[in-house]
Coordinates of C-alpha atoms in Angstrom, one line a residue:
Chain A
M1 CA 98.2 44.9 74.3
T2 CA 100.0 41.6 74.7
K3 CA 102.9 40.8 76.8
V4 CA 106.2 39.8 75.2
T5 CA 109.2 38.4 76.9
M6 CA 112.6 38.1 75.3
T7 CA 116.3 38.1 76.1
V8 CA 118.0 41.3 75.1
N9 CA 121.8 41.4 75.3
G10 CA 121.7 38.5 77.8
K11 CA 119.0 40.0 80.0
A12 CA 115.4 38.8 80.3
V13 CA 113.1 41.7 79.5
S14 CA 109.3 41.9 79.0
G15 CA 106.8 44.6 78.1
D16 CA 103.3 45.2 76.8
V17 CA 103.1 45.8 73.1
E18 CA 100.5 46.5 70.5
G19 CA 100.2 44.2 67.5
R20 CA 101.8 46.9 65.3
T21 CA 104.7 47.6 67.7
L22 CA 107.9 47.1 65.7
L23 CA 110.9 45.4 67.3
S24 CA 112.9 48.7 66.8
S25 CA 110.2 50.6 68.7
F26 CA 110.2 48.1 71.5
L27 CA 114.0 48.3 71.9
R28 CA 114.2 52.0 71.6
E29 CA 111.1 53.2 73.4
D30 CA 110.3 50.5 75.9
Q31 CA 113.8 49.3 76.7
G32 CA 115.6 52.6 76.2
L33 CA 118.1 51.0 73.9
T34 CA 118.5 53.8 71.4
G35 CA 121.6 52.5 69.8
T36 CA 119.4 50.7 67.3
H37 CA 118.8 53.5 64.9
V38 CA 115.8 54.0 62.7
G39 CA 117.1 55.6 59.5
C40 CA 114.7 55.1 56.7
D41 CA 111.9 53.0 58.4
T42 CA 111.4 51.4 55.0
S43 CA 113.7 48.4 55.2
Q44 CA 116.3 50.0 53.0
C45 CA 119.1 51.4 55.1
G46 CA 120.0 48.8 57.7
A47 CA 120.7 51.3 60.5
C48 CA 118.4 49.2 62.7
V49 CA 120.1 45.8 62.1
V50 CA 120.0 43.6 65.3
H51 CA 120.5 39.9 65.8
V52 CA 117.4 37.8 66.5
D53 CA 118.3 34.2 67.4
G54 CA 121.7 34.8 65.9
A55 CA 120.5 36.1 62.5
A56 CA 120.9 39.7 61.3
V57 CA 117.4 41.3 60.8
K58 CA 116.1 44.8 60.3
A59 CA 114.4 45.6 63.6
C60 CA 112.1 48.2 61.8
T61 CA 110.7 45.4 59.7
M62 CA 109.8 42.8 62.3
L63 CA 107.0 43.0 64.8
A64 CA 107.9 42.9 68.5
A65 CA 105.3 40.2 69.0
E66 CA 107.3 38.0 66.6
A67 CA 110.4 38.4 68.8
D68 CA 108.5 36.9 71.8
G69 CA 110.8 34.3 73.3
A70 CA 113.7 35.2 71.1
E71 CA 117.3 36.1 71.9
V72 CA 118.0 39.6 70.7
N73 CA 121.4 41.2 70.5
T74 CA 121.8 44.9 69.9
I75 CA 124.8 47.3 69.5
E76 CA 124.6 47.9 73.3
G77 CA 125.6 44.3 73.9
Q78 CA 128.6 44.4 71.7
A79 CA 131.3 45.8 73.9
N80 CA 133.5 43.5 76.0
A81 CA 132.5 42.7 79.5
D82 CA 134.9 45.4 80.9
G83 CA 133.3 48.0 78.7
S84 CA 136.1 48.3 76.2
L85 CA 135.2 48.2 72.5
N86 CA 135.1 44.7 70.9
V87 CA 137.3 43.8 68.0
I88 CA 134.9 45.1 65.4
Q89 CA 134.1 48.3 67.2
Q90 CA 137.8 49.0 67.8
A91 CA 138.5 48.4 64.1
F92 CA 135.9 50.9 63.1
Q93 CA 137.6 53.4 65.4
D94 CA 141.1 52.5 64.2
H95 CA 140.2 52.8 60.5
H96 CA 137.9 55.8 60.8
G97 CA 134.9 53.6 59.8
L98 CA 132.4 56.2 60.7
Q99 CA 131.8 59.8 59.9
C100 CA 128.5 61.0 61.3
G101 CA 128.1 57.6 62.9
F102 CA 124.4 57.2 62.3
C103 CA 124.7 54.0 60.3
T104 CA 127.4 52.6 62.5
P105 CA 125.2 50.4 64.8
G106 CA 123.8 48.6 61.9
M107 CA 127.1 48.3 60.2
V108 CA 128.7 46.8 63.3
M109 CA 125.8 44.4 63.7
S110 CA 126.0 43.3 60.1
A111 CA 129.7 42.9 60.3
A112 CA 129.4 40.8 63.4
A113 CA 126.8 38.5 61.6
L114 CA 129.1 38.2 58.6
L115 CA 132.2 37.4 60.5
K116 CA 130.3 34.8 62.6
D117 CA 129.4 32.9 59.4
N118 CA 132.5 33.8 57.3
P119 CA 135.5 34.6 59.6
K120 CA 137.8 35.5 56.7
P121 CA 135.7 37.2 54.0
S122 CA 137.1 38.6 50.9
E123 CA 136.8 42.4 50.3
Q124 CA 134.0 41.6 47.7
E125 CA 132.2 39.4 50.2
V126 CA 132.2 42.2 52.7
R127 CA 130.8 44.6 50.2
D128 CA 128.2 42.1 49.1
Y129 CA 127.1 41.5 52.7
L130 CA 126.7 45.3 53.3
E131 CA 124.3 45.6 50.4
G132 CA 121.5 46.4 52.8
N133 CA 123.5 48.9 55.0
I134 CA 123.6 52.4 53.6
C135 CA 126.1 55.0 54.8
R136 CA 124.7 58.4 53.8
C137 CA 128.2 59.9 54.3
T138 CA 129.4 57.3 51.7
G139 CA 132.2 56.2 53.9
Y140 CA 132.2 52.7 52.6
H141 CA 135.9 52.2 51.9
N142 CA 136.9 52.7 55.6
I143 CA 134.0 50.5 56.7
V144 CA 135.2 47.7 54.5
K145 CA 138.8 48.3 55.7
A146 CA 137.6 48.1 59.4
I147 CA 135.8 44.8 58.8
M148 CA 138.8 43.3 57.0
A149 CA 141.0 44.4 59.9
A150 CA 138.5 43.0 62.4
S151 CA 138.7 39.7 60.6
G152 CA 142.5 39.7 61.2
Q153 CA 143.3 40.1 57.5
D154 CA 145.4 42.7 55.7
V155 CA 143.6 45.9 55.0
P156 CA 143.4 46.3 51.2
A157 CA 144.3 49.4 49.4
M158 CA 141.2 50.8 47.8
A159 CA 141.1 51.6 44.1
A160 CA 139.7 55.0 44.7
E161 CA 142.6 56.2 46.9
Chain B
M1 CA 100.4 51.5 60.8
Y2 CA 96.9 51.0 61.8
N3 CA 96.7 48.6 64.7
F4 CA 96.0 44.9 64.3
D5 CA 96.1 41.7 66.4
V6 CA 98.9 39.2 65.9
E7 CA 98.2 35.5 66.0
K8 CA 101.0 33.0 66.2
P9 CA 99.7 29.5 65.3
G10 CA 101.9 26.5 65.7
T11 CA 100.3 24.2 63.2
I12 CA 98.8 24.5 59.7
A13 CA 95.4 23.7 61.1
E14 CA 95.6 26.5 63.6
A15 CA 96.9 28.9 61.0
A16 CA 94.0 28.0 58.7
A17 CA 91.5 28.6 61.5
A18 CA 93.1 31.9 62.4
M19 CA 92.8 33.0 58.7
G20 CA 89.1 32.5 59.0
A21 CA 88.8 35.7 61.0
D22 CA 87.3 38.7 59.3
E23 CA 90.1 40.8 57.5
A24 CA 92.8 38.3 58.5
Q25 CA 96.1 38.5 56.6
A26 CA 98.9 35.9 56.5
L27 CA 102.3 37.2 57.5
G28 CA 105.4 35.4 56.2
G29 CA 108.6 37.2 56.8
G30 CA 106.9 40.6 56.5
Q31 CA 109.6 42.1 54.3
T32 CA 107.0 43.4 51.9
L33 CA 103.9 43.4 54.1
I34 CA 105.3 45.4 57.0
P35 CA 106.4 48.3 54.8
T36 CA 103.0 48.1 53.1
L37 CA 101.3 48.3 56.4
K38 CA 103.5 51.3 57.4
Q39 CA 102.2 53.1 54.3
R40 CA 98.6 52.3 55.4
L41 CA 98.0 50.5 52.1
A42 CA 96.4 47.6 53.9
S43 CA 94.4 47.5 57.1
P44 CA 94.0 43.9 58.3
S45 CA 92.4 43.2 61.6
T46 CA 94.6 40.3 62.3
L47 CA 98.0 39.2 61.1
V48 CA 98.6 35.5 61.2
S49 CA 102.3 34.9 61.6
L50 CA 103.3 31.7 59.8
R51 CA 107.0 31.7 60.8
G52 CA 106.2 29.6 63.9
V53 CA 104.5 26.8 62.0
A54 CA 107.0 23.9 62.3
E55 CA 105.3 21.9 59.4
M56 CA 106.0 24.8 57.1
Q57 CA 109.7 25.0 57.8
G58 CA 112.6 23.3 56.1
I59 CA 113.8 21.7 52.9
T60 CA 113.6 18.0 52.0
R61 CA 114.9 16.3 48.9
D62 CA 113.2 13.2 47.4
G63 CA 115.0 12.1 44.3
D64 CA 114.7 14.8 41.7
S65 CA 112.2 16.7 43.7
L66 CA 112.7 19.3 46.3
R67 CA 110.1 20.3 48.8
I68 CA 110.5 23.6 50.5
G69 CA 108.2 24.6 53.4
G70 CA 106.3 27.8 52.8
A71 CA 107.8 29.5 55.8
T72 CA 111.4 28.7 54.8
T73 CA 113.6 31.8 54.6
H74 CA 115.5 32.9 51.6
A75 CA 118.7 32.4 53.6
A76 CA 117.8 28.7 54.3
V77 CA 117.1 28.1 50.6
A78 CA 120.4 29.9 49.7
A79 CA 122.3 27.6 52.1
D80 CA 120.7 24.4 50.8
G81 CA 122.3 23.8 47.5
S82 CA 120.2 20.8 46.4
Y83 CA 118.9 22.8 43.4
P84 CA 121.9 25.1 42.7
A85 CA 120.2 27.6 40.5
L86 CA 117.4 28.1 43.0
S87 CA 119.8 28.5 45.9
A88 CA 121.8 31.1 43.8
L89 CA 118.6 32.9 43.1
A90 CA 117.7 33.0 46.8
A91 CA 121.2 34.2 47.7
H92 CA 120.6 37.4 45.7
I93 CA 117.1 38.4 46.9
G94 CA 117.3 41.7 48.8
D95 CA 120.1 41.8 51.3
P96 CA 121.3 39.5 54.1
A97 CA 118.9 40.8 56.7
V98 CA 115.9 40.6 54.3
R99 CA 116.9 37.0 53.4
N100 CA 116.9 36.1 57.1
R101 CA 113.3 37.0 57.4
G102 CA 111.6 36.8 54.0
T103 CA 110.0 33.5 53.0
I104 CA 109.4 31.6 49.8
G105 CA 105.7 31.3 50.6
G106 CA 105.4 35.0 51.2
S107 CA 107.1 35.9 48.0
L108 CA 104.9 33.6 45.9
A109 CA 101.7 34.7 47.6
N110 CA 102.5 38.3 47.0
N111 CA 103.6 37.7 43.3
D112 CA 105.3 41.0 42.9
P113 CA 105.9 41.5 39.1
A114 CA 109.6 42.0 39.7
A115 CA 110.2 39.3 42.4
C116 CA 112.7 36.5 41.7
Y117 CA 110.9 33.4 43.1
P118 CA 107.9 33.5 40.7
A119 CA 110.4 33.0 37.8
A120 CA 111.9 30.0 39.5
A121 CA 108.6 28.4 40.3
L122 CA 107.2 29.0 36.8
A123 CA 110.4 27.9 34.9
S124 CA 110.7 24.8 37.1
G125 CA 107.1 23.8 36.7
A126 CA 106.8 23.8 40.5
T127 CA 103.8 22.8 42.4
I128 CA 102.3 25.3 44.9
V129 CA 101.0 23.3 47.9
T130 CA 98.4 25.0 50.1
N131 CA 96.4 24.0 53.1
T132 CA 93.6 22.8 50.8
R133 CA 95.1 21.7 47.4
E134 CA 98.0 21.6 45.0
I135 CA 98.3 24.2 42.2
A136 CA 100.6 23.9 39.2
A137 CA 102.7 26.9 38.7
D138 CA 101.2 27.3 35.2
D139 CA 97.8 27.8 36.8
Y140 CA 99.0 29.7 39.9
F141 CA 100.4 33.0 38.5
Q142 CA 97.5 35.1 37.2
G143 CA 98.9 38.6 36.7
M144 CA 100.6 41.4 38.7
F145 CA 100.1 40.6 42.4
E146 CA 97.3 38.1 41.3
T147 CA 97.4 34.4 42.1
A148 CA 95.1 31.4 42.2
L149 CA 95.0 31.6 46.0
D150 CA 91.6 31.8 47.5
E151 CA 90.7 34.1 50.5
G152 CA 92.4 32.7 53.5
E153 CA 94.4 30.0 51.6
I154 CA 98.0 29.5 52.9
I155 CA 101.0 28.3 50.9
T156 CA 102.3 25.5 53.1
A157 CA 105.1 24.2 50.7
V158 CA 106.5 24.4 47.2
R159 CA 107.6 21.3 45.3
F160 CA 110.3 21.9 42.7
P161 CA 111.3 19.2 40.1
I162 CA 115.1 19.6 39.9
P163 CA 116.1 20.2 36.2
Q164 CA 119.1 18.8 34.4
A165 CA 120.5 22.3 34.1
A166 CA 119.2 25.7 35.1
H167 CA 120.2 29.3 35.8
Y168 CA 118.6 32.5 36.8
E169 CA 120.0 35.7 35.3
K170 CA 118.9 38.9 37.0
F171 CA 119.5 42.4 35.8
V172 CA 119.3 44.1 39.2
Q173 CA 117.5 47.4 39.8
P174 CA 120.2 48.5 42.2
A175 CA 118.0 50.7 44.5
S176 CA 115.4 48.0 45.3
R177 CA 117.5 44.9 44.4
F178 CA 114.4 43.5 42.7
A179 CA 114.8 42.4 39.1
L180 CA 114.6 45.1 36.4
V181 CA 114.4 42.0 34.3
G182 CA 115.1 38.4 35.4
V183 CA 115.0 35.2 33.4
F184 CA 115.0 31.7 34.7
V185 CA 115.9 28.9 32.3
A186 CA 115.4 25.3 33.2
K187 CA 116.3 22.3 31.0
F188 CA 114.4 19.1 31.6
A189 CA 114.5 15.8 29.7
D190 CA 111.3 16.7 27.9
G191 CA 112.1 20.3 27.1
V192 CA 113.2 23.7 28.2
R193 CA 111.1 26.2 30.2
V194 CA 111.9 29.9 30.3
A195 CA 110.2 32.3 32.7
V196 CA 110.6 36.1 32.7
T197 CA 110.0 38.4 35.7
G198 CA 110.3 42.2 36.0
A199 CA 109.3 42.8 32.4
S200 CA 105.6 42.5 32.0
N201 CA 102.5 44.3 33.2
E202 CA 101.0 40.8 33.4
G203 CA 103.7 39.7 35.9
V204 CA 105.8 36.6 35.6
H205 CA 105.3 34.7 32.3
R206 CA 106.8 32.1 30.0
W207 CA 108.5 32.9 26.7
A208 CA 107.2 30.2 24.4
E209 CA 109.3 31.0 21.4
A210 CA 112.5 30.7 23.4
E211 CA 111.4 27.5 25.0
A212 CA 110.8 25.9 21.5
A213 CA 114.1 27.1 20.2
L214 CA 116.1 26.0 23.3
S215 CA 114.3 22.7 23.4
A216 CA 115.7 22.0 19.9
D217 CA 119.1 23.5 20.6
F218 CA 120.1 24.4 24.2
S219 CA 122.7 27.1 23.3
A220 CA 122.6 30.9 23.6
G221 CA 122.8 31.1 19.8
A222 CA 119.5 29.3 19.4
I223 CA 117.5 32.5 20.3
D224 CA 119.5 34.8 18.0
G225 CA 116.7 35.0 15.5
L226 CA 114.0 35.7 18.1
S227 CA 112.7 39.1 19.1
V228 CA 110.6 40.2 22.1
S229 CA 107.7 42.5 21.6
A230 CA 107.6 45.5 23.9
D231 CA 103.8 45.4 23.9
N232 CA 102.4 45.4 27.4
L233 CA 105.9 45.4 29.0
I234 CA 106.6 47.6 32.1
A235 CA 107.8 51.1 31.4
D236 CA 109.0 53.3 34.3
L237 CA 111.8 55.6 35.2
H238 CA 114.2 52.7 35.4
G239 CA 113.7 51.5 31.8
S240 CA 111.4 51.8 28.8
A241 CA 109.3 48.9 27.5
A242 CA 111.7 48.5 24.6
Y243 CA 114.7 48.4 26.9
R244 CA 113.1 45.7 29.0
A245 CA 112.2 43.7 25.8
H246 CA 115.9 43.9 24.8
L247 CA 116.9 42.8 28.3
V248 CA 114.6 39.7 28.2
K249 CA 116.6 38.3 25.2
V250 CA 120.0 39.3 26.6
M251 CA 119.2 37.8 30.0
T252 CA 117.9 34.6 28.4
G253 CA 121.0 34.1 26.4
R254 CA 123.2 34.7 29.5
A255 CA 121.1 32.3 31.5
V256 CA 121.5 29.6 28.9
S257 CA 125.3 30.1 28.7
A258 CA 125.6 29.9 32.5
A259 CA 123.2 27.0 33.0
S260 CA 124.6 24.0 34.9

């Protein structure tokens, strides 16, 4: 076991991990932050997306030991300071951007990473950015609408509607 | 996963020393290796994480040559733009989260037969720089998942000559986002190089007939008369060998048309 220390949602945390401990396991099992979901555990689905030093990564495909010293942000750190939903989360609620909700933490974290780099993405850019986030309910249209709304843009009519 | 130790060297020298341990395995971004470990298809005693080696990070341009540190992420290459066709290739590997972790050195060391970077390195005539030597791309790729790397050898950088015009055309296998077939075409003053990934049981390879035709006439029509043999091409549930042979020619033509 080796000791790792990192900042998670602004708070310094540390714990003992094995070499093989995944960042997703450390967050969920050591830190009790179960908002980071493990869907496929094979790097495909993106339910486990968190931010490490500002970049979106799949927490199930990174070792906790590699996050030693890093700044990690998870879905639990997304709400506003008063506990209200942030702009992206509120947009997901307003536009029914979730059905079962399992993929939502990863979707919100990917959306946040996209809007940080590209504050006014086109609909196609949103869809391209979500390439690695799978919604098993196939609710993509409303997820894209929510992210467009969160970016302050008009919500497009979708071809399938 | 079986358990292992994680070493995090800060220099190439420390990394090379750590790789000397019994059953040590280099870890780039882990986007292939970690899923492989989860399936217990490998059981290293030590993973040597290369992401923290500062000398292996970053991109520097020197005239018509681009040097990319072995631990540089796909996202960083995508954002660079000095070699536009290479940046465009990097921008379509996997998905954004994968590109934020995966590294060029990791991709080339693994030499997946459907990976994108091997096509760029081979078509560009890149030089693979390791902790002990420099290897020409033509000598580096030795078959599916096979490379010229020795035990414990680390890719510290890759040097790309920047061509006059180039393009990578990828027919995406949508579930994996690897190339079903990908073709990288690079036009230099002394000729054209064409590298094909995703198609062959031998891994990435050059297409000599297309290179000769395109060196004489760099237009999509120049390859009209050529045909690709399906012998020894990959056949799986995503496409037959004959389908891949067809795709090689179509992707090559598209890559030439789009080259800039």
